[in-house]
mmCIF file of C-alpha atoms in Angstrom:
data_model
loop_
_atom_site.group_PDB
_atom_site.id
_atom_site.type_symbol
_atom_site.label_atom_id
_atom_site.label_comp_id
_atom_site.label_asym_id
_atom_site.label_seq_id
_atom_site.Cartn_x
_atom_site.Cartn_y
_atom_site.Cartn_z
ATOM 1 C CA UNK T 1 70.419 106.983 106.716
ATOM 2 C CA UNK T 2 73.260 105.568 104.603
ATOM 3 C CA UNK T 3 75.657 108.085 103.110
ATOM 4 C CA UNK T 4 76.016 108.080 99.341
ATOM 5 C CA UNK T 5 79.160 106.783 97.706
ATOM 6 C CA UNK T 6 80.495 109.631 95.579
ATOM 7 C CA UNK T 7 83.225 109.222 92.998
ATOM 8 C CA UNK T 8 84.573 111.381 90.243
ATOM 9 C CA UNK T 9 86.510 111.091 86.997
ATOM 10 C CA UNK T 10 88.871 113.681 85.529
ATOM 11 C CA UNK T 11 89.386 113.235 81.800
ATOM 12 C CA UNK T 12 92.896 114.566 81.266
ATOM 13 C CA UNK T 13 94.112 113.015 78.029
ATOM 14 C CA UNK T 14 94.265 114.507 74.573
ATOM 15 C CA UNK T 15 97.138 115.978 72.585
ATOM 16 C CA UNK T 16 96.298 119.658 73.023
ATOM 17 C CA UNK T 17 97.079 120.388 69.378
ATOM 18 C CA UNK T 18 95.656 123.916 69.568
ATOM 19 C CA UNK T 19 98.383 124.696 72.099
ATOM 20 C CA UNK T 20 101.322 123.396 70.077
ATOM 21 C CA UNK T 21 104.263 123.767 70.441
ATOM 22 C CA UNK T 22 103.691 124.126 74.215
ATOM 23 C CA UNK T 23 102.022 120.724 74.422
ATOM 24 C CA UNK T 24 104.505 118.788 72.302
ATOM 25 C CA UNK T 25 106.450 117.870 75.444
ATOM 26 C CA UNK T 26 103.788 118.040 78.155
ATOM 27 C CA UNK T 27 100.064 117.701 78.718
ATOM 28 C CA UNK T 28 97.960 120.865 78.458
ATOM 29 C CA UNK T 29 96.557 120.046 81.906
ATOM 30 C CA UNK T 30 100.067 120.537 83.299
ATOM 31 C CA UNK T 31 100.618 123.957 81.739
ATOM 32 C CA UNK T 32 100.610 126.872 84.195
ATOM 33 C CA UNK T 33 97.704 129.137 84.972
ATOM 34 C CA UNK T 34 99.551 131.913 86.790
ATOM 35 C CA UNK T 35 101.212 129.982 89.642
ATOM 36 C CA UNK T 36 99.481 126.569 89.471
ATOM 37 C CA UNK T 37 99.050 123.881 86.815
ATOM 38 C CA UNK T 38 95.734 123.627 85.009
ATOM 39 C CA UNK T 39 94.871 120.287 86.645
ATOM 40 C CA UNK T 40 94.873 121.852 90.116
ATOM 41 C CA UNK T 41 91.705 123.802 89.303
ATOM 42 C CA UNK T 42 89.325 120.948 88.364
ATOM 43 C CA UNK T 43 90.691 118.948 91.298
ATOM 44 C CA UNK T 44 89.889 121.822 93.659
ATOM 45 C CA UNK T 45 86.414 122.096 92.139
ATOM 46 C CA UNK T 46 85.814 118.407 92.820
ATOM 47 C CA UNK T 47 87.107 118.686 96.379
ATOM 48 C CA UNK T 48 84.829 121.656 97.032
ATOM 49 C CA UNK T 49 81.904 119.605 95.663
ATOM 50 C CA UNK T 50 82.658 116.810 98.120
ATOM 51 C CA UNK T 51 84.445 114.366 95.820
ATOM 52 C CA UNK T 52 87.506 112.805 97.425
ATOM 53 C CA UNK T 53 87.815 109.543 95.450
ATOM 54 C CA UNK T 54 88.951 110.587 91.990
ATOM 55 C CA UNK T 55 90.085 108.698 88.890
ATOM 56 C CA UNK T 56 92.387 110.585 86.518
ATOM 57 C CA UNK T 57 92.296 109.287 82.943
ATOM 58 C CA UNK T 58 95.354 110.025 80.798
ATOM 59 C CA UNK T 59 96.153 109.306 77.163
ATOM 60 C CA UNK T 60 99.387 107.358 77.633
ATOM 61 C CA UNK T 61 101.767 105.908 80.197
ATOM 62 C CA UNK T 62 104.254 108.726 79.563
ATOM 63 C CA UNK T 63 101.566 111.336 80.217
ATOM 64 C CA UNK T 64 100.407 109.467 83.300
ATOM 65 C CA UNK T 65 103.925 109.463 84.753
ATOM 66 C CA UNK T 66 103.952 113.277 84.664
ATOM 67 C CA UNK T 67 100.696 113.435 86.601
ATOM 68 C CA UNK T 68 101.897 110.937 89.177
ATOM 69 C CA UNK T 69 105.084 112.935 89.742
ATOM 70 C CA UNK T 70 102.994 116.050 90.379
ATOM 71 C CA UNK T 71 100.047 114.584 92.293
ATOM 72 C CA UNK T 72 101.041 111.152 93.611
ATOM 73 C CA UNK T 73 98.175 109.384 95.350
ATOM 74 C CA UNK T 74 96.597 112.715 96.283
ATOM 75 C CA UNK T 75 96.955 112.201 100.041
ATOM 76 C CA UNK T 76 98.833 115.467 100.569
ATOM 77 C CA UNK T 77 95.815 117.282 99.115
ATOM 78 C CA UNK T 78 93.236 115.332 101.091
ATOM 79 C CA UNK T 79 92.278 113.281 98.021
ATOM 80 C CA UNK T 80 92.393 109.620 97.006
ATOM 81 C CA UNK T 81 93.675 109.554 93.428
ATOM 82 C CA UNK T 82 93.634 106.573 91.070
ATOM 83 C CA UNK T 83 94.779 106.474 87.468
ATOM 84 C CA UNK T 84 93.737 104.860 84.181
ATOM 85 C CA UNK T 85 94.628 105.199 80.504
ATOM 86 C CA UNK T 86 92.349 105.906 77.542
ATOM 87 C CA UNK T 87 94.626 104.676 74.775
ATOM 88 C CA UNK T 88 92.537 106.148 71.968
ATOM 89 C CA UNK T 89 90.338 109.292 71.992
ATOM 90 C CA UNK T 90 86.864 107.809 71.676
ATOM 91 C CA UNK T 91 85.000 110.790 73.155
ATOM 92 C CA UNK T 92 83.973 112.026 76.586
ATOM 93 C CA UNK T 93 81.450 109.253 77.175
ATOM 94 C CA UNK T 94 84.248 106.687 76.967
ATOM 95 C CA UNK T 95 85.477 107.963 80.350
ATOM 96 C CA UNK T 96 82.608 106.113 82.042
ATOM 97 C CA UNK T 97 83.525 102.907 80.208
ATOM 98 C CA UNK T 98 87.251 103.210 80.932
ATOM 99 C CA UNK T 99 86.430 103.971 84.566
ATOM 100 C CA UNK T 100 83.698 101.347 84.978
ATOM 101 C CA UNK T 101 85.501 99.324 87.650
ATOM 102 C CA UNK T 102 86.322 102.461 89.628
ATOM 103 C CA UNK T 103 82.779 103.855 89.646
ATOM 104 C CA UNK T 104 80.698 100.655 89.693
ATOM 105 C CA UNK T 105 79.846 100.945 93.415
ATOM 106 C CA UNK T 106 79.178 104.702 93.370
ATOM 107 C CA UNK T 107 75.721 106.216 93.806
ATOM 108 C CA UNK T 108 76.800 109.590 92.446
ATOM 109 C CA UNK T 109 79.360 109.993 89.658
ATOM 110 C CA UNK T 110 80.888 113.245 88.502
ATOM 111 C CA UNK T 111 82.881 113.800 85.314
ATOM 112 C CA UNK T 112 84.969 116.924 84.887
ATOM 113 C CA UNK T 113 87.254 117.774 81.995
ATOM 114 C CA UNK T 114 90.840 118.355 83.036
ATOM 115 C CA UNK T 115 91.148 121.570 81.010
ATOM 116 C CA UNK T 116 88.047 123.210 82.480
ATOM 117 C CA UNK T 117 88.584 125.922 85.079
ATOM 118 C CA UNK T 118 85.586 126.932 87.174
ATOM 119 C CA UNK T 119 85.788 129.967 89.422
ATOM 120 C CA UNK T 120 82.471 130.051 91.228
ATOM 121 C CA UNK T 121 80.809 132.881 93.094
ATOM 122 C CA UNK T 122 78.891 130.363 95.204
ATOM 123 C CA UNK T 123 79.312 126.671 96.105
ATOM 124 C CA UNK T 124 78.181 123.975 93.686
ATOM 125 C CA UNK T 125 75.865 121.490 95.405
ATOM 126 C CA UNK T 126 75.854 118.417 93.160
ATOM 127 C CA UNK T 127 73.034 115.984 92.808
ATOM 128 C CA UNK T 128 72.687 113.096 90.344
ATOM 129 C CA UNK T 129 71.681 113.870 86.782
ATOM 130 C CA UNK T 130 72.696 117.502 86.623
ATOM 131 C CA UNK T 131 74.547 119.326 83.875
ATOM 132 C CA UNK T 132 75.930 122.835 84.165
ATOM 133 C CA UNK T 133 75.764 125.698 81.687
ATOM 134 C CA UNK T 134 77.474 129.022 81.071
ATOM 135 C CA UNK T 135 76.319 131.833 78.793
ATOM 136 C CA UNK T 136 78.683 132.328 75.837
ATOM 137 C CA UNK T 137 78.984 134.762 72.939
ATOM 138 C CA UNK T 138 79.465 132.063 70.293
ATOM 139 C CA UNK T 139 77.114 129.135 71.013
ATOM 140 C CA UNK T 140 78.002 127.493 67.680
ATOM 141 C CA UNK T 141 81.337 126.416 69.153
ATOM 142 C CA UNK T 142 79.813 124.382 71.996
ATOM 143 C CA UNK T 143 77.212 121.844 72.958
ATOM 144 C CA UNK T 144 74.179 124.009 73.691
ATOM 145 C CA UNK T 145 71.022 123.285 75.660
ATOM 146 C CA UNK T 146 67.564 124.819 75.401
ATOM 147 C CA UNK T 147 65.433 124.651 78.539
ATOM 148 C CA UNK T 148 61.915 125.499 79.615
ATOM 149 C CA UNK T 149 60.973 127.845 82.464
ATOM 150 C CA UNK T 150 61.640 125.059 84.996
ATOM 151 C CA UNK T 151 65.129 124.335 83.632
ATOM 152 C CA UNK T 152 64.019 121.067 82.062
ATOM 153 C CA UNK T 153 65.785 120.125 78.856
ATOM 154 C CA UNK T 154 63.870 120.780 75.645
ATOM 155 C CA UNK T 155 66.757 119.885 73.360
ATOM 156 C CA UNK T 156 70.529 119.708 73.378
ATOM 157 C CA UNK T 157 72.634 120.139 70.235
ATOM 158 C CA UNK T 158 76.362 119.844 69.597
ATOM 159 C CA UNK T 159 77.767 122.930 67.809
ATOM 160 C CA UNK T 160 74.414 124.151 66.431
ATOM 161 C CA UNK T 161 74.464 125.909 63.058
ATOM 162 C CA UNK T 162 71.301 127.830 63.944
ATOM 163 C CA UNK T 163 70.811 129.730 67.207
ATOM 164 C CA UNK T 164 69.160 127.655 69.930
ATOM 165 C CA UNK T 165 70.290 129.397 73.098
ATOM 166 C CA UNK T 166 73.411 130.969 74.570
ATOM 167 C CA UNK T 167 73.693 128.333 77.301
ATOM 168 C CA UNK T 168 76.786 126.227 76.597
ATOM 169 C CA UNK T 169 77.147 122.927 78.448
ATOM 170 C CA UNK T 170 80.422 123.093 80.363
ATOM 171 C CA UNK T 171 82.715 120.160 81.118
ATOM 172 C CA UNK T 172 81.104 119.227 84.442
ATOM 173 C CA UNK T 173 78.474 116.499 84.693
ATOM 174 C CA UNK T 174 76.906 114.617 87.616
ATOM 175 C CA UNK T 175 75.026 111.372 87.038
ATOM 176 C CA UNK T 176 73.542 108.411 88.865
ATOM 177 C CA UNK T 177 75.108 104.941 88.551
ATOM 178 C CA UNK T 178 72.778 104.336 85.603
ATOM 179 C CA UNK T 179 75.288 106.291 83.506
ATOM 180 C CA UNK T 180 77.572 103.243 83.156
ATOM 181 C CA UNK T 181 74.943 101.212 81.275
ATOM 182 C CA UNK T 182 73.743 104.238 79.325
ATOM 183 C CA UNK T 183 77.303 105.041 78.200
ATOM 184 C CA UNK T 184 77.538 101.611 76.585
ATOM 185 C CA UNK T 185 74.402 102.357 74.548
ATOM 186 C CA UNK T 186 75.784 105.530 72.966
ATOM 187 C CA UNK T 187 76.617 105.045 69.283
ATOM 188 C CA UNK T 188 79.637 106.732 67.665
ATOM 189 C CA UNK T 189 78.853 110.009 65.916
ATOM 190 C CA UNK T 190 79.829 110.938 62.363
ATOM 191 C CA UNK T 191 83.259 111.935 63.644
ATOM 192 C CA UNK T 192 83.664 108.541 65.322
ATOM 193 C CA UNK T 193 83.289 109.679 68.943
ATOM 194 C CA UNK T 194 80.890 108.862 71.758
ATOM 195 C CA UNK T 195 79.300 112.279 72.228
ATOM 196 C CA UNK T 196 78.342 113.576 75.664
ATOM 197 C CA UNK T 197 75.186 115.214 74.274
ATOM 198 C CA UNK T 198 73.921 111.777 73.199
ATOM 199 C CA UNK T 199 74.555 110.390 76.689
ATOM 200 C CA UNK T 200 72.711 113.337 78.247
ATOM 201 C CA UNK T 201 69.727 112.642 75.975
ATOM 202 C CA UNK T 202 69.666 108.988 77.048
ATOM 203 C CA UNK T 203 69.932 109.889 80.727
ATOM 204 C CA UNK T 204 67.235 112.523 80.337
ATOM 205 C CA UNK T 205 64.885 109.981 78.743
ATOM 206 C CA UNK T 206 65.683 107.387 81.432
ATOM 207 C CA UNK T 207 65.732 109.401 84.659
ATOM 208 C CA UNK T 208 65.507 113.086 83.780
ATOM 209 C CA UNK T 209 68.419 115.547 83.748
ATOM 210 C CA UNK T 210 68.290 118.991 85.308
ATOM 211 C CA UNK T 211 70.216 122.052 84.172
ATOM 212 C CA UNK T 212 72.035 124.276 86.657
ATOM 213 C CA UNK T 213 73.424 127.613 85.488
ATOM 214 C CA UNK T 214 76.942 128.266 86.754
ATOM 215 C CA UNK T 215 77.294 131.258 89.051
ATOM 216 C CA UNK T 216 80.797 132.496 88.324
ATOM 217 C CA UNK T 217 83.377 132.079 85.568
ATOM 218 C CA UNK T 218 84.206 129.154 83.308
ATOM 219 C CA UNK T 219 87.197 128.672 81.038
ATOM 220 C CA UNK T 220 87.989 125.883 78.605
ATOM 221 C CA UNK T 221 91.725 126.548 78.487
ATOM 222 C CA UNK T 222 92.399 124.873 75.163
ATOM 223 C CA UNK T 223 93.701 127.954 73.336
ATOM 224 C CA UNK T 224 96.413 130.543 73.970
ATOM 225 C CA UNK T 225 93.779 133.243 74.464
ATOM 226 C CA UNK T 226 91.693 131.344 77.007
ATOM 227 C CA UNK T 227 94.810 130.229 78.890
ATOM 228 C CA UNK T 228 95.977 133.832 79.177
ATOM 229 C CA UNK T 229 92.536 135.215 80.061
ATOM 230 C CA UNK T 230 92.160 132.639 82.819
ATOM 231 C CA UNK T 231 95.656 133.278 84.180
ATOM 232 C CA UNK T 232 94.997 137.015 84.355
ATOM 233 C CA UNK T 233 91.786 136.499 86.344
ATOM 234 C CA UNK T 234 93.445 134.011 88.719
ATOM 235 C CA UNK T 235 96.360 136.405 89.253
ATOM 236 C CA UNK T 236 93.975 139.281 90.022
ATOM 237 C CA UNK T 237 91.985 137.230 92.540
ATOM 238 C CA UNK T 238 95.116 135.807 94.182
ATOM 239 C CA UNK T 239 96.679 139.237 94.555
ATOM 240 C CA UNK T 240 93.601 141.150 95.685
ATOM 241 C CA UNK T 241 91.824 138.750 98.017
ATOM 242 C CA UNK T 242 92.568 136.216 100.724
ATOM 243 C CA UNK T 243 90.897 133.478 98.689
ATOM 244 C CA UNK T 244 93.467 131.403 96.803
ATOM 245 C CA UNK T 245 92.240 129.560 93.724
ATOM 246 C CA UNK T 246 93.348 126.065 92.776
ATOM 247 C CA UNK T 247 94.579 123.119 94.818
ATOM 248 C CA UNK T 248 96.746 124.240 97.715
ATOM 249 C CA UNK T 249 100.114 122.606 98.343
ATOM 250 C CA UNK T 250 100.707 121.611 94.760
#
C-alpha cells in the first residue's frame, strides 16, 4: 500500500494591528508565549499530526527574513520548511493558491494559521476533509458550524448575528488535493476576501467535510488578552509537568 503524501501550509502573514505597537517592528507570530515564539506552537502541532513538509507563507520579504533567521530550513527541528509570500491579504483560501506548486502532488493538505495555539489533551489524527471546532462564549466573533448528530455539517456561517451554535471553527483544516481547484472557485466576499467558510461549503458539496471537536485548549493569540492567557497556561504546564509545549530547540 502506497503511503500518502502529506503537506501543510502555515499562513503567517498579516500586520497584527490589534497588537500594535508590539507588531510594528515584528510579526505577531514571532512574539513570545512565555519562553517560545508563537510560531513554534502551530509547527509543533503539525509535527505531532505527522506533517514534516511545511510551507510558511509570509506577508513580505522583510517578514520572511525574520522567520528564516529563527527557523532556517527546519532541519534542526526534524522539519522540511519552504517559504512563500502572499503580497496582499486576500483571505485564508488564498493560501492554497499561493502554495499551489508546493502542494500539487500531495494527497492530504493541512492549513494552520500561524497565530493559532492548540494545546490538546489527546493526539489529533488527521484525515482529508476535516475541520476542527472549539466551544466559545461569543460565537458571533467567529466562523461557526452547526452539525447534526453524526457531526455532518448542516450550515456554516461567518460571524453569525443570530445564535447558530457555540462551535467555532478554529484555524486548522485538512483537505484532499481537490482543495486546490475548489479554492480557485471561491468568489471574494463583501469585504474582498476569499473566505474559508465558502471553501468549506464547496468541499462539503463536492466530497463531504467532517467536523471534529478539539479535545483541549485553543487560542487565537491576536489580542493582548489572548496572548497573556495563553502564556499563563503554557507557563503553568511547563512548570508543573514533564511535557514541554511548543517546538523544542527553537
